[in-house]
Coordinates of C-alpha atoms in Angstrom, one line a residue:
M1 CA -20.0 25.0 47.9
K2 CA -19.5 23.7 44.4
V3 CA -20.0 25.9 41.4
E4 CA -21.4 24.8 38.0
I5 CA -21.7 27.4 35.1
S6 CA -23.2 26.4 31.7
A7 CA -24.6 28.3 28.9
G8 CA -27.1 27.5 26.2
G9 CA -29.9 28.9 24.1
V10 CA -33.4 29.4 23.0
V11 CA -33.1 28.5 19.3
Y12 CA -35.8 29.7 17.1
R13 CA -36.9 29.6 13.2
K14 CA -40.0 31.0 11.3
N15 CA -42.1 28.3 9.6
N16 CA -44.9 29.5 7.6
N17 CA -44.7 32.9 9.4
K18 CA -45.0 31.3 12.7
T19 CA -42.2 31.0 15.3
E20 CA -40.9 27.5 16.4
V21 CA -38.4 26.9 19.0
L22 CA -36.0 23.9 19.3
I23 CA -36.4 21.7 22.6
G24 CA -34.7 18.3 23.3
K25 CA -35.5 15.4 25.5
H26 CA -32.7 14.8 27.6
S27 CA -31.5 11.2 27.6
G28 CA -30.4 11.1 31.2
Y29 CA -33.5 12.3 33.0
H30 CA -36.1 12.0 30.1
R31 CA -37.5 15.5 30.3
W32 CA -37.9 18.2 27.9
V33 CA -35.1 20.9 28.1
L34 CA -33.4 23.7 26.3
P35 CA -29.9 22.8 24.8
K36 CA -27.2 23.8 27.4
G37 CA -24.0 22.7 28.8
W38 CA -20.7 23.5 30.5
I39 CA -18.5 26.4 29.6
D40 CA -14.9 24.9 29.0
E41 CA -11.8 26.7 30.2
G42 CA -10.9 29.7 28.3
E43 CA -14.4 29.8 26.5
T44 CA -16.8 32.7 26.7
R45 CA -20.3 31.9 27.8
E46 CA -21.2 32.9 24.1
Q47 CA -18.7 30.5 22.5
A48 CA -20.2 27.8 24.9
A49 CA -23.5 28.4 24.1
V50 CA -23.1 28.1 20.3
R51 CA -21.0 24.9 20.8
E52 CA -23.4 23.3 23.1
V53 CA -26.5 23.9 20.9
K54 CA -24.4 22.3 18.0
E55 CA -23.3 19.5 19.9
E56 CA -26.5 18.6 21.7
V57 CA -29.2 19.5 18.9
G58 CA -27.1 19.4 16.0
V59 CA -27.8 22.8 14.4
E60 CA -25.8 25.9 13.6
V61 CA -27.0 29.4 14.9
E62 CA -26.7 33.0 14.8
L63 CA -26.1 34.3 18.4
G64 CA -28.5 36.9 19.4
E65 CA -29.3 38.8 22.7
Y66 CA -28.6 37.4 26.2
L67 CA -31.7 36.4 27.9
G68 CA -30.4 36.1 31.3
E69 CA -29.2 33.6 33.9
I70 CA -30.9 30.8 35.9
V71 CA -29.4 29.8 39.4
I72 CA -30.4 26.7 41.0
Y73 CA -29.2 25.0 44.3
Y74 CA -29.0 21.2 44.5
T75 CA -27.1 18.5 46.3
N76 CA -25.0 16.2 43.7
E77 CA -24.5 12.3 44.1
Q78 CA -21.5 12.9 46.4
K79 CA -23.8 14.7 48.7
Q80 CA -22.2 18.2 48.0
P81 CA -24.2 21.4 47.8
V82 CA -24.0 22.8 44.4
R83 CA -24.9 26.1 42.8
K84 CA -25.5 25.8 39.1
S85 CA -25.7 29.0 36.9
S86 CA -27.0 28.7 33.4
H87 CA -26.7 31.5 31.1
F88 CA -29.1 31.8 28.1
F89 CA -29.2 33.4 24.7
L90 CA -31.6 33.9 21.8
M91 CA -30.2 32.1 18.8
K92 CA -31.7 32.3 15.3
Y93 CA -31.6 28.9 13.3
K94 CA -29.1 28.9 10.6
S95 CA -28.6 25.4 9.3
G96 CA -28.8 21.7 10.3
N97 CA -31.1 18.7 10.9
A98 CA -31.8 18.4 14.6
E99 CA -33.8 15.4 14.2
K100 CA -30.7 13.6 12.5
N101 CA -27.9 15.1 13.9
H102 CA -28.6 15.7 17.7
G103 CA -25.9 14.5 20.1
W104 CA -26.2 11.5 22.6
E105 CA -27.3 13.8 25.4
M106 CA -30.7 14.1 23.7
E107 CA -32.9 11.2 22.9
E108 CA -35.0 13.3 20.7
T109 CA -35.5 16.8 19.4
L110 CA -38.6 18.8 18.7
W111 CA -39.4 22.1 16.8
I112 CA -42.4 23.3 18.5
S113 CA -44.6 26.4 18.8
E114 CA -43.6 28.8 21.7
A115 CA -47.0 27.8 23.5
G116 CA -46.1 24.2 23.0
A117 CA -42.6 24.5 24.5
L118 CA -44.0 26.4 27.5
D119 CA -46.2 23.4 28.1
K120 CA -43.5 20.7 27.7
L121 CA -40.3 22.2 29.1
A122 CA -39.7 20.6 32.4
Y123 CA -38.1 23.6 34.3
P124 CA -39.8 26.9 35.2
G125 CA -36.5 28.8 34.5
E126 CA -36.3 27.6 31.0
R127 CA -40.0 28.3 30.2
D128 CA -39.2 32.0 31.5
M129 CA -36.3 32.0 28.9
V130 CA -38.8 31.1 26.2
S131 CA -41.0 33.7 27.4
K132 CA -38.5 36.4 27.3
A133 CA -37.1 35.2 23.9
S134 CA -40.8 35.4 22.3
K135 CA -40.7 39.2 23.2
L136 CA -37.6 39.6 21.1
I137 CA -38.4 37.6 18.2
V138 CA -39.7 39.7 15.1

């Protein structure tokens, strides 16, 4: 079985004392997702998560707590079974403009309330990560 490992984060900021999270609409399958991507050789999952967030949604973050792992199984285009593991971290927004500086993998980005993110995110595991993150944000 082919194995894929990625890392990403739940990026948050405070706006008028309300918490917002950053999500992106993936340009390949046009669904709202959390930013994440492959871990490069020699890279830790923490390093990959910070890099992928910068590449995909164009913001600098402060790495926080580890939120957990999502594991899914699927069949790729070559008809191979794949085990995909995605590691997520809580990430505090530091700087950058997601609307202007997101990468090609996202057709659009959105700062949204936690409740809004739970409604828009396409995948249950990613919604679980936002729920976990909301318990840690002060």
